[in-house]
Amino acid sequence: MKIRFQVVNLFAHLVLVCFFTSNVMAQPAVGQWRDHFSYKRGLTVTSGDSKVYVSTANGVFWYNPTDGDVGKLNRVNGLSGVGISSIAYSPYQKLLLVGYSDGNIDMVFPNRVVNIPFIKDKPMIGEKTINHFYFVDNEIVHISTGFGIVVLNTNRFEIKDTYMIGSGGANLPVFQTLVFNSTIYAATESGLMFASLNSPNLFHFAAWSLDNTLPNPNTPVGALAIFKDKLIVAQNNGNTTPDVVWYRDGEQWIERFRYFNVINNLAANETNLIICSGSGIAHYQGLQGGGFWQFSYPSFSKFSPSQAHIDWSGNLAVADKEYGLMYRSGESWVEVSPSGPESNNSFHVAPKGNGFIMTAGAYSDAFGNRWFPFTVNSNENNQWSTYRNTSMFDAVRVLVNPSNPNEYFVASWGHGVSHFKNDEFVVNYSPANSSLQTILPGAFCRISGMAFDKSGNLWAANVGVDRPISVRLTDGRWFSFPYANQIGATRFSDIYFSPAGHLWLILPSGVGLFVLDPGADPTSASDDAFRKPPLIDGQGNSLPNDIASIAFDRDGYLWIGTTDGVLVSYSPERVFTPSSFSFQRVRVPDVVSGLAVFLLENEVVTTI
C-alpha cells in the first residue's frame, strides 16, 4: 500500500525479480498476477546505469546492450498507474522517474518505489500530464506539466515549489525545461520562456519572460537541447508546415533545420545532434554543413519513431511505435521488446493448451466496425505469436475445437470466419465459399459468435442477414437457416450450446434470448424447434432482459449476466415447455436480519 511520503519496500512484490533480472517464465503462484501487455508501442526513451529504458502506455521495459537482458516494470509488479507519459534517469543517483498523464509520479530506486501523488491528487482545472523531467542537480528536478513547472526534491520525496509562468500566473503547458548559463529555459505552448535560475521569485509569473528575439516568438516551442555549447530550439508550426530548429549564436538566432512537419524531440551529446520526428530522424555532427537523414531501419519493414536518445556509449536508442525499442550499435540495428502481444487491443480470449488465444478487433457500442487490422495473438507457455492480416479487420471471437486443441476458428465483424491449425491460417470462410451472408456487397459478413455442438459441427451467428444461423459440418459442408424473422433482432452477441443440445443466442439491447433446437439432422430445418423465452420468474414477474453474457455450469444450470445483476434457470433443458421453465434472481443470505438482497443487484455483469 502506498502512502504519501512513505517509502514502499517492494521486495514482497517481487519487483527485484521482475525488474532487475530477466523475465521469469514460470507460472505465477495462486493469488499473483502476470501482465500480458504489449510493449511494442514505444513512447519515450532514456538511459542510465548501463541500461536503456523505454516507456509504453502501460509499463516500462529496459534493455542491457552488454548482455542482452530485458526486464519490465508495470502496475502488476510495482508501478502505481498506467498512462505513462514521460520517463527520465537521474545522472546523479540510481533513480528512474516515471510520469503519467494524470500527473502521478513514481520514483523507482533499485530496491523500492516511492509514489508522488500530489499533482494527481491536487484539485485543479487543467491538464496535469507529466511532459518532461529535467535533473537540475542531485536532488532537484524540474517537472514540465500541462499547467506549468513543478519542482521536486528527490531526497525529501516532496514537491518543493510550483512555477505558474503563464500570463498573470495562468496555466501554461510546458513541454520541456533545461538550465543553460544559469538560466532556466522552458519550451511552452506560447513560445520560449526563460528566467534566472537564481531568482528568488521563480514561483511568480513576473520572474519569467518571453524570448522576443526568437523569430515568430509566440509560436509554440516543443523541444530544447544543448549542442556545441549552443541553445537549440524546435519551433512547432502545426501538422502541415515544417517545424524549424534554431540555435542561438550570441544574440542572433540561426536556422539549422526545416524539414519535418512535427518534431518529437531533440537529443544531443558532445558530437551529435539528433532531430526526431515520426517520419524521419536527422543526424548532425556540427552546426554547419550537411547531415544524415534516416527514413528507415535497414532490414526492417516498418519505421515509426516517437523519440530518440543518445545513450552513455554514444549509441542511438529510438522508442518506436511499431517495434518498442530500436537500438543502433555501429551500423547494426536491434529490435527489442519484452514478450507480449503486438498491441493492447483485446476483445475476446479463449484458453488453448498451456496458454490462450486473444482477438484484437472490436465492434463499437452501436455495433459498428472499429476497423482494427485482423489480428490474432496466441500465447503458449508465455511465448507469443501473432497472425495479422491488414486486408481484413475486426477479429471479435475465437473458438478452439474441443476435439483438437490445435485447431481454432476466428469470427470477424466483416470478413466471416477464419480457420487456423497449429497457429497457421488455413482458409477464410465468406459468402464466396460457405453459407455465410453479407449485409451489403463487400466486407459486411459479420459473425457475432460461434459454438460447437456435441457432434463437432461448428455453428455461427451471422448478423443482419436473411439466414442468420449457419453450420459447418465436420466434413466441411456449410448450411444456413432462415430464422431472421423469428429472431426479430438486428444485433446479436455470442452463442452457446447447452448440455441439452440447444443453441442459445444472446440478443443485446434488451431484446433477450433466442433458443434453437437443431434436431437430429443439422442440415435440415424440418425437425427444428425455436423459441424466444421471456425473462420472467415463476410468478410471471418481468426480470432484467438486457443480457451481456450467459454460461452453463457443471450441473447444467443457466446463469445470465444482465445490466441489473444475475439471473439463473435451474431447468434450461425445459425451455420449450413454457409451463415448467422460468428464471429467478439469486437471493443472498440476510446481511442484516430481515433484509435480504439479490446477487449483484444493480450491477452490470458483463461476463460469467
C-alpha positions as a printed Julia matrix, in Angstrom:
608×3 Matrix{Float64}:
   0.0     0.0     0.0
   1.42    3.36   -0.97
   1.09    6.32    1.4
   2.32    9.87    0.95
   5.97   10.27    1.9
   6.19    6.59    2.83
   8.86    4.59    1.06
   7.28    1.41   -0.26
   9.5    -1.63    0.02
   8.69   -3.84   -2.94
  10.69   -6.94   -2.12
   7.41   -8.58   -1.1
   6.01   -7.81   -4.56
   8.99   -9.39   -6.35
   9.91   -6.17   -8.13
  13.6    -7.04   -7.91
  12.91  -10.36   -9.58
  10.79   -8.85  -12.33
  12.59   -5.55  -12.92
  16.25   -6.07  -12.23
  16.62   -9.58  -13.64
  15.49  -11.3   -16.79
  11.85  -12.19  -17.33
  10.7   -15.27  -15.42
   8.74  -17.85  -17.41
   7.31  -19.93  -14.54
   3.61  -19.77  -13.9
   2.6   -17.21  -11.28
   1.51  -18.59   -7.92
  -2.13  -18.62   -6.88
  -3.15  -15.09   -5.94
  -0.42  -13.46   -8.03
  -0.85  -11.76  -11.39
   1.13  -11.74  -14.6
   0.76   -8.97  -17.14
   0.26   -9.57  -20.84
   0.69   -6.0   -22.02
   2.08   -5.08  -25.37
   5.48   -3.4   -25.24
   5.66   -2.77  -28.97
   4.41    0.82  -28.84
   7.47    2.64  -27.55
   6.74    6.23  -26.49
   9.72    7.73  -24.65
  13.29    6.6   -24.08
  16.14    7.34  -21.67
  19.24    5.57  -20.36
  21.4     5.14  -17.29
  23.29    2.56  -15.23
  24.18    0.59  -18.4
  20.54    0.17  -19.38
  18.22    1.76  -21.94
  14.69    2.39  -20.65
  11.61    2.66  -22.86
   8.11    3.61  -21.78
   4.88    2.33  -23.21
   1.38    3.31  -22.13
   1.16    0.51  -19.56
   4.72   -0.02  -18.41
   8.45    0.48  -18.72
  10.96   -2.01  -20.06
  14.73   -1.92  -20.1
  17.47   -3.37  -22.28
  21.09   -4.02  -21.35
  23.12   -3.85  -24.59
  26.06   -5.61  -22.98
  24.39   -8.92  -22.15
  21.05   -8.6   -23.97
  18.99   -8.76  -20.78
  15.42   -7.42  -20.97
  13.17   -6.62  -18.0
   9.9    -4.84  -17.39
   8.05   -2.92  -14.7
   4.34   -2.15  -14.63
   1.37   -1.83  -12.33
   1.28   -5.57  -11.7
   4.76   -5.59  -10.15
   5.43   -2.14   -8.77
   4.27    0.93  -10.65
   1.27    2.84   -9.34
  -0.62    3.51  -12.55
  -0.99    3.31  -16.32
  -0.91    6.01  -18.98
   2.83    6.71  -18.79
   3.74    9.97  -20.5
   7.42   10.52  -19.64
  10.47    8.85  -18.1
  13.96   10.07  -17.17
  17.02    8.59  -15.46
  18.98   10.64  -12.95
  22.65   11.29  -13.79
  23.29   11.74  -10.04
  21.68    8.71   -8.41
  20.24    5.33   -9.37
  16.75    6.71   -9.9
  14.24    6.32  -12.71
  11.38    8.82  -12.74
   8.1     7.71  -14.3
   5.42   10.32  -15.05
   1.81    9.73  -16.01
  -0.86   11.56  -17.99
  -2.9    12.12  -14.8
   0.0    13.87  -13.02
   1.08   10.87  -10.96
   4.82   10.23  -10.48
   6.78    7.14   -9.43
  10.37    7.3    -8.19
  11.92    3.9    -9.0
  15.05    3.07   -6.99
  16.94   -0.26   -7.16
  15.13   -1.63   -4.1
  11.97    0.42   -3.68
   9.4     2.61   -5.4
   8.2     5.88   -3.94
   4.94    7.26   -5.25
   4.5    11.04   -5.5
   0.73   11.52   -5.97
   0.45   15.21   -5.1
  -0.03   16.6    -8.62
  -2.54   13.85   -9.42
  -4.49   14.44   -6.21
  -4.47   18.23   -6.34
  -7.96   19.64   -7.09
  -7.49   21.92  -10.07
  -8.81   22.73  -13.51
  -6.49   21.96  -16.37
  -4.16   19.4   -17.87
  -1.86   17.54  -15.46
   0.17   15.45  -17.91
   3.83   14.97  -16.98
   5.66   16.02  -20.17
   9.31   16.01  -19.14
  11.79   15.68  -16.24
  14.97   17.75  -16.0
  17.52   16.98  -13.26
  18.94   20.3   -12.1
  21.27   18.67   -9.54
  21.43   15.64   -7.27
  18.16   16.48   -5.52
  16.14   18.99   -7.58
  14.06   18.05  -10.63
  12.06   20.42  -12.81
   8.88   18.68  -13.98
   7.21   20.07  -17.11
   3.45   19.63  -16.91
   0.27   20.62  -18.67
  -0.14   23.64  -16.37
   3.39   24.83  -15.52
   6.62   23.72  -13.83
   6.72   21.68  -10.63
   9.89   21.4    -8.56
  10.5    18.01   -6.94
  13.02   17.3    -4.18
  14.05   13.69   -4.74
  15.78   13.37   -1.35
  12.77   14.53    0.64
  10.18   12.95   -1.69
   8.22   16.18   -1.75
   7.04   18.95   -4.01
   9.24   21.96   -3.26
   7.58   24.61   -5.45
   5.33   25.29   -8.43
   6.01   27.85  -11.15
   2.87   29.14  -12.89
   4.53   31.02  -15.73
   1.54   31.92  -17.92
   0.34   35.48  -18.33
  -0.93   36.72  -14.97
   0.02   33.4   -13.37
  -2.33   31.38  -15.57
  -1.85   27.74  -16.52
   0.6    27.35  -19.39
   1.5    23.94  -20.86
   5.26   23.4   -20.56
   6.8    20.68  -22.73
  10.42   20.74  -21.55
  12.89   22.71  -19.45
  16.66   22.89  -19.24
  19.25   25.05  -17.48
  21.95   26.77  -19.55
  24.31   29.51  -18.37
  22.37   29.89  -15.07
  19.12   30.46  -16.97
  16.07   28.23  -16.95
  14.55   27.84  -20.41
  11.04   26.48  -20.82
   9.56   25.2   -24.08
   5.9    26.2   -23.87
   2.74   26.49  -25.9
   3.26   30.26  -26.02
   6.91   30.25  -27.07
  10.31   30.14  -25.35
  10.13   31.36  -21.75
  13.16   32.0   -19.55
  14.12   33.14  -16.06
  17.26   33.41  -13.96
  17.96   30.19  -12.06
  18.97   32.31   -9.06
  15.81   34.4    -8.98
  14.15   34.2    -5.54
  10.7    34.62   -7.08
  10.51   31.89   -9.71
   7.09   30.98   -8.38
   5.83   34.38   -9.58
   4.98   34.79  -13.24
   6.68   38.2   -13.32
  10.06   36.48  -12.93
   9.56   34.87  -16.34
   9.89   36.46  -19.77
   9.11   35.51  -23.33
  12.16   35.42  -25.61
  11.11   38.01  -28.19
  14.4    37.68  -30.07
  13.37   34.29  -31.42
  11.72   34.62  -34.86
   7.95   34.29  -34.54
   8.29   34.37  -30.74
   4.69   33.35  -29.97
   4.97   30.1   -31.94
   4.9    27.04  -29.65
   8.29   25.58  -28.77
   8.23   21.8   -28.32
  11.82   20.74  -27.63
  15.18   22.02  -26.37
  18.8    20.81  -26.33
  22.36   22.0   -25.76
  24.8    21.23  -28.59
  28.28   22.63  -29.2
  27.64   24.97  -26.27
  24.64   26.49  -28.02
  20.96   26.52  -27.1
  18.92   24.56  -29.66
  15.17   25.23  -30.01
  12.5    23.42  -32.07
   9.53   25.6   -33.04
   6.29   23.77  -33.8
   4.36   25.03  -36.82
   1.46   22.57  -36.79
   0.92   19.32  -38.64
   1.15   20.67  -42.21
   4.07   23.12  -42.06
   7.64   22.01  -41.3
   8.91   22.73  -37.8
  12.06   24.85  -37.51
  15.19   24.14  -35.48
  17.15   27.24  -34.41
  20.37   27.74  -32.49
  21.45   30.93  -30.75
  24.82   32.42  -31.66
  25.3    35.36  -29.32
  22.19   37.49  -29.7
  21.29   36.03  -33.09
  19.11   33.04  -33.89
  20.28   30.95  -36.86
  18.12   28.4   -38.64
  19.65   24.9   -38.67
  16.86   22.67  -39.92
  13.44   22.94  -41.57
  12.06   19.7   -42.95
   9.96   17.51  -40.63
   6.37   18.61  -40.08
   6.28   17.53  -36.43
   9.48   17.26  -34.41
   9.0    14.94  -31.44
  12.24   15.65  -29.58
  15.86   16.77  -29.78
  18.77   14.76  -28.39
  22.42   15.8   -28.2
  25.82   14.9   -26.8
  29.26   16.39  -27.45
  29.42   15.17  -31.05
  25.88   14.57  -32.3
  22.59   16.42  -32.61
  19.55   14.2   -33.27
  16.25   15.59  -34.55
  13.46   13.03  -34.27
  10.04   13.03  -35.91
   7.51   10.36  -36.72
   8.59   10.37  -40.35
  12.37   10.6   -40.04
  15.46   11.14  -37.92
  18.14   13.7   -38.77
  21.75   13.35  -37.54
  24.17   16.3   -37.41
  27.75   16.46  -36.15
  28.04   20.22  -36.25
  26.12   23.46  -36.52
  27.27   23.95  -40.09
  27.27   21.64  -43.07
  25.14   18.69  -44.06
  23.92   15.77  -42.04
  22.47   12.33  -42.45
  18.71   11.75  -42.68
  17.18    8.4   -41.86
  13.78    7.22  -43.09
  14.01    3.52  -42.3
  15.84    0.91  -40.26
  17.94   -1.22  -42.62
  16.43   -4.72  -43.0
  13.23   -3.74  -41.17
   9.92   -3.09  -42.93
   8.42   -0.55  -40.51
   9.56    2.84  -39.27
   7.62    4.8   -36.67
   9.95    6.61  -34.23
   8.37    8.52  -31.37
  11.51    9.65  -29.51
  15.29    9.35  -29.94
  18.03    9.29  -27.31
  21.83    9.07  -27.27
  22.99    6.69  -24.54
  26.14    6.74  -22.41
  28.17    4.98  -25.13
  27.06    7.31  -27.92
  24.7     4.78  -29.48
  21.27    5.8   -30.72
  18.21    4.39  -28.97
  14.8     5.01  -30.57
  11.43    4.45  -28.93
   9.39    3.17  -31.86
   5.6     2.74  -32.06
   5.92   -0.49  -34.04
   8.95   -2.22  -32.5
   9.24   -0.94  -28.93
  12.97   -0.14  -28.95
  15.27    0.12  -31.94
  18.9     0.23  -30.76
  21.82    1.05  -33.05
  25.31   -0.19  -32.27
  27.73    0.75  -35.03
  25.82    0.16  -38.26
  23.57   -2.59  -36.9
  20.06   -2.19  -35.56
  18.49   -4.42  -32.92
  14.75   -4.66  -32.22
  13.97   -5.08  -28.52
  10.76   -5.56  -26.53
   9.57   -7.97  -23.84
   7.46  -10.89  -24.93
   3.87   -9.78  -25.38
   1.07   -9.25  -27.9
   1.5    -6.83  -30.79
  -0.95   -4.36  -29.29
  -3.08   -3.82  -26.2
  -6.28   -4.25  -28.22
  -8.22   -7.22  -26.89
 -11.85   -8.21  -27.37
 -12.14  -11.93  -26.68
  -9.95  -14.59  -25.07
 -10.15  -18.38  -25.24
  -7.99  -20.96  -23.42
  -5.77  -23.17  -25.56
  -3.34  -25.79  -24.26
  -0.88  -24.17  -21.87
  -1.93  -20.69  -22.91
  -4.67  -18.78  -24.65
  -5.69  -17.02  -27.86
  -6.8   -13.39  -27.98
  -8.55  -11.44  -30.72
  -7.56   -7.8   -31.22
 -10.53   -6.48  -33.16
 -13.76   -4.98  -31.85
 -17.12   -3.53  -32.67
 -18.47   -0.3   -31.23
 -21.28    0.21  -28.72
 -23.5     0.86  -31.73
 -22.33   -2.44  -33.28
 -20.33   -0.71  -35.99
 -16.79   -1.51  -37.04
 -13.67   -0.27  -35.27
 -11.55   -1.12  -38.35
  -8.69   -2.7   -36.4
  -6.49   -4.91  -38.63
  -7.45   -8.59  -38.35
  -5.12   -9.73  -35.58
  -4.96  -12.93  -33.53
  -2.43  -13.21  -30.69
  -1.52  -16.67  -29.42
   0.23  -17.3   -26.1
   1.76  -20.7   -25.41
   3.93  -21.2   -22.29
   4.22  -17.4   -22.04
   5.63  -17.13  -25.57
   3.71  -15.02  -28.07
   2.99  -15.38  -31.76
   0.79  -13.1   -33.87
  -1.19  -13.52  -37.06
  -2.02  -10.19  -38.71
  -3.83   -9.57  -41.98
  -4.24   -5.91  -42.91
  -6.59   -6.72  -45.79
  -9.23   -7.83  -43.24
 -10.37   -6.26  -39.98
 -12.01   -6.67  -36.56
 -11.44  -10.2   -35.3
 -14.03  -10.41  -32.49
 -14.37  -14.07  -31.35
 -12.12  -17.12  -31.12
 -13.26  -20.69  -30.53
 -10.97  -23.7   -30.03
 -12.15  -27.07  -31.31
 -12.72  -29.17  -28.15
 -11.73  -32.28  -30.13
  -8.49  -30.75  -31.43
  -6.75  -28.1   -29.29
  -4.5   -27.17  -32.24
  -7.48  -26.09  -34.36
  -9.47  -22.92  -33.84
 -11.82  -20.57  -35.63
 -11.89  -16.76  -35.52
 -15.03  -14.73  -36.2
 -14.74  -11.26  -37.64
 -17.02   -8.24  -37.88
 -16.99   -8.09  -41.66
 -14.91  -10.96  -43.04
 -16.74  -14.09  -41.94
 -14.9   -16.93  -40.18
 -11.2   -17.78  -40.46
  -9.88  -21.28  -39.83
  -6.48  -21.9   -38.14
  -4.44  -25.03  -37.42
  -1.23  -25.02  -35.37
  -1.44  -21.22  -35.32
  -1.28  -21.18  -39.12
  -4.04  -19.65  -41.25
  -5.9   -22.28  -43.31
  -8.86  -20.59  -45.02
 -11.31  -17.73  -44.68
 -14.99  -18.69  -44.93
 -17.06  -15.98  -46.6
 -20.17  -15.78  -48.8
 -17.96  -16.95  -51.68
 -17.21  -20.38  -50.2
 -19.77  -21.01  -47.45
 -23.39  -20.44  -46.45
 -22.45  -17.2   -44.68
 -24.03  -14.0   -45.97
 -23.1   -10.34  -46.11
 -25.34   -7.41  -45.19
 -24.1    -5.35  -48.13
 -21.74   -6.08  -51.01
 -18.2    -6.03  -49.68
 -16.84   -6.67  -46.21
 -20.05   -6.86  -44.2
 -20.18  -10.55  -43.36
 -20.49  -10.04  -39.6
 -20.18  -13.01  -37.25
 -21.03  -12.34  -33.6
 -20.44  -15.79  -32.13
 -19.6   -19.44  -32.73
 -20.23  -22.73  -30.91
 -19.5   -26.42  -31.38
 -22.25  -29.0   -30.9
 -21.68  -32.49  -29.43
 -21.01  -33.9   -32.88
 -18.21  -31.44  -33.61
 -20.18  -29.25  -36.03
 -19.41  -25.51  -35.93
 -22.37  -23.11  -35.65
 -22.14  -19.4   -36.36
 -24.39  -16.39  -35.74
 -24.43  -14.25  -38.9
 -25.7   -10.76  -38.08
 -28.18   -8.72  -40.15
 -28.9   -11.24  -42.92
 -31.87  -13.37  -44.06
 -30.28  -16.65  -42.97
 -28.59  -15.74  -39.69
 -27.77  -19.23  -38.38
 -25.13  -21.25  -40.25
 -23.44  -24.57  -39.54
 -20.22  -26.07  -40.84
 -20.27  -29.86  -40.64
 -17.21  -31.86  -39.75
 -16.85  -32.79  -43.43
 -16.55  -29.08  -44.37
 -20.02  -28.55  -45.86
 -21.97  -25.43  -44.86
 -25.73  -24.92  -44.39
 -27.79  -21.92  -43.28
 -31.29  -21.4   -41.87
 -33.83  -18.56  -42.4
 -34.64  -17.54  -38.83
 -34.27  -13.77  -39.19
 -37.98  -13.05  -38.59
 -38.18  -15.46  -35.67
 -35.13  -13.9   -34.03
 -36.51  -10.41  -34.62
 -33.31   -8.5   -33.84
 -30.58   -6.72  -35.77
 -27.98   -7.08  -33.02
 -26.52  -10.42  -31.94
 -23.91  -11.31  -29.38
 -22.41  -14.72  -28.61
 -23.98  -18.18  -28.97
 -23.67  -21.25  -26.75
 -24.72  -24.89  -26.82
 -26.39  -26.14  -23.67
 -25.78  -29.63  -22.26
 -29.22  -30.49  -23.63
 -28.04  -29.7   -27.17
 -29.9   -26.4   -27.61
 -28.32  -23.37  -29.26
 -28.72  -20.16  -27.18
 -28.2   -16.81  -28.91
 -27.85  -13.56  -26.92
 -29.83  -10.61  -28.31
 -28.37   -7.43  -26.74
 -30.02   -4.08  -26.05
 -32.89   -5.57  -24.1
 -34.2    -8.0   -26.74
 -33.37  -11.11  -24.7
 -32.62  -14.61  -25.94
 -33.31  -16.88  -28.93
 -33.13  -20.65  -28.44
 -32.87  -23.18  -31.26
 -33.16  -26.95  -31.07
 -31.5   -28.06  -34.34
 -32.96  -31.55  -34.11
 -31.3   -34.76  -35.21
 -30.41  -33.52  -38.71
 -28.22  -30.37  -38.58
 -28.61  -29.89  -42.35
 -32.41  -29.51  -42.27
 -34.82  -27.11  -40.61
 -37.71  -29.57  -40.79
 -37.02  -31.03  -37.33
 -36.03  -27.73  -35.68
 -37.73  -26.03  -32.77
 -37.16  -22.45  -31.68
 -38.36  -20.0   -29.06
 -37.68  -16.55  -27.63
 -38.28  -17.26  -23.94
 -39.48  -14.25  -21.92
 -37.33  -13.38  -18.95
 -39.88  -13.87  -16.19
 -39.86  -15.6   -12.83
 -42.11  -18.42  -11.68
 -44.87  -15.95  -10.76
 -44.78  -14.26  -14.17
 -42.94  -11.15  -12.98
 -40.64   -9.47  -15.51
 -36.88   -9.72  -14.91
 -34.0    -7.71  -16.41
 -33.64   -8.61  -20.1
 -30.59   -6.59  -21.21
 -28.18   -9.52  -21.39
 -24.41   -9.34  -21.75
 -23.36  -12.95  -21.12
 -24.56  -16.46  -20.28
 -22.89  -19.63  -19.04
 -23.9   -23.22  -18.24
 -22.38  -24.68  -15.08
 -21.46  -28.33  -14.47
 -24.93  -29.08  -13.21
 -26.41  -27.78  -16.45
 -27.85  -24.64  -14.81
 -28.03  -21.5   -16.94
 -26.53  -18.31  -15.48
 -27.21  -14.95  -17.1
 -25.35  -11.66  -16.63
 -27.56   -8.61  -17.14
 -27.3    -4.87  -16.65
 -29.07   -5.41  -13.31
 -27.36   -8.36  -11.7
 -27.52  -12.12  -12.21
 -30.35  -14.47  -13.18
 -30.4   -18.26  -13.11
 -32.54  -21.06  -14.55
 -32.25  -24.44  -12.89
 -34.05  -26.2   -15.75
 -32.84  -24.75  -19.1
 -33.47  -28.1   -20.78
 -37.22  -27.35  -20.35
 -37.05  -24.11  -22.32
 -39.51  -25.46  -24.89
 -42.04  -26.29  -22.16
 -43.13  -22.8   -21.0
 -45.16  -24.05  -18.05
 -42.12  -25.6   -16.37
 -39.43  -23.11  -17.4
 -38.55  -19.78  -15.77
 -35.72  -17.67  -14.4
 -35.11  -16.25  -10.96
 -32.82  -13.91   -9.12
 -30.31  -15.36   -6.67
 -31.11  -14.34   -3.12
 -28.13  -13.62   -0.89
 -28.49  -14.7     2.78
 -29.51  -11.84    5.04
 -26.64   -9.49    5.71
 -28.95   -7.65    8.08
 -31.65   -9.74    9.73
 -34.87   -9.43    7.75
 -33.21   -7.54    4.89
 -32.36   -9.89    2.03
 -30.72   -8.72   -1.2
 -30.2   -10.21   -4.64
 -26.82  -11.25   -6.0
 -25.07   -8.3    -7.69
 -28.3    -6.33   -7.73
 -27.98   -3.03   -9.68
 -24.59   -4.15  -11.05
 -23.77   -4.57  -14.75
 -22.48   -8.13  -15.18
 -20.57   -8.32  -18.46
 -19.01  -11.78  -18.19
 -19.81  -15.06  -16.47
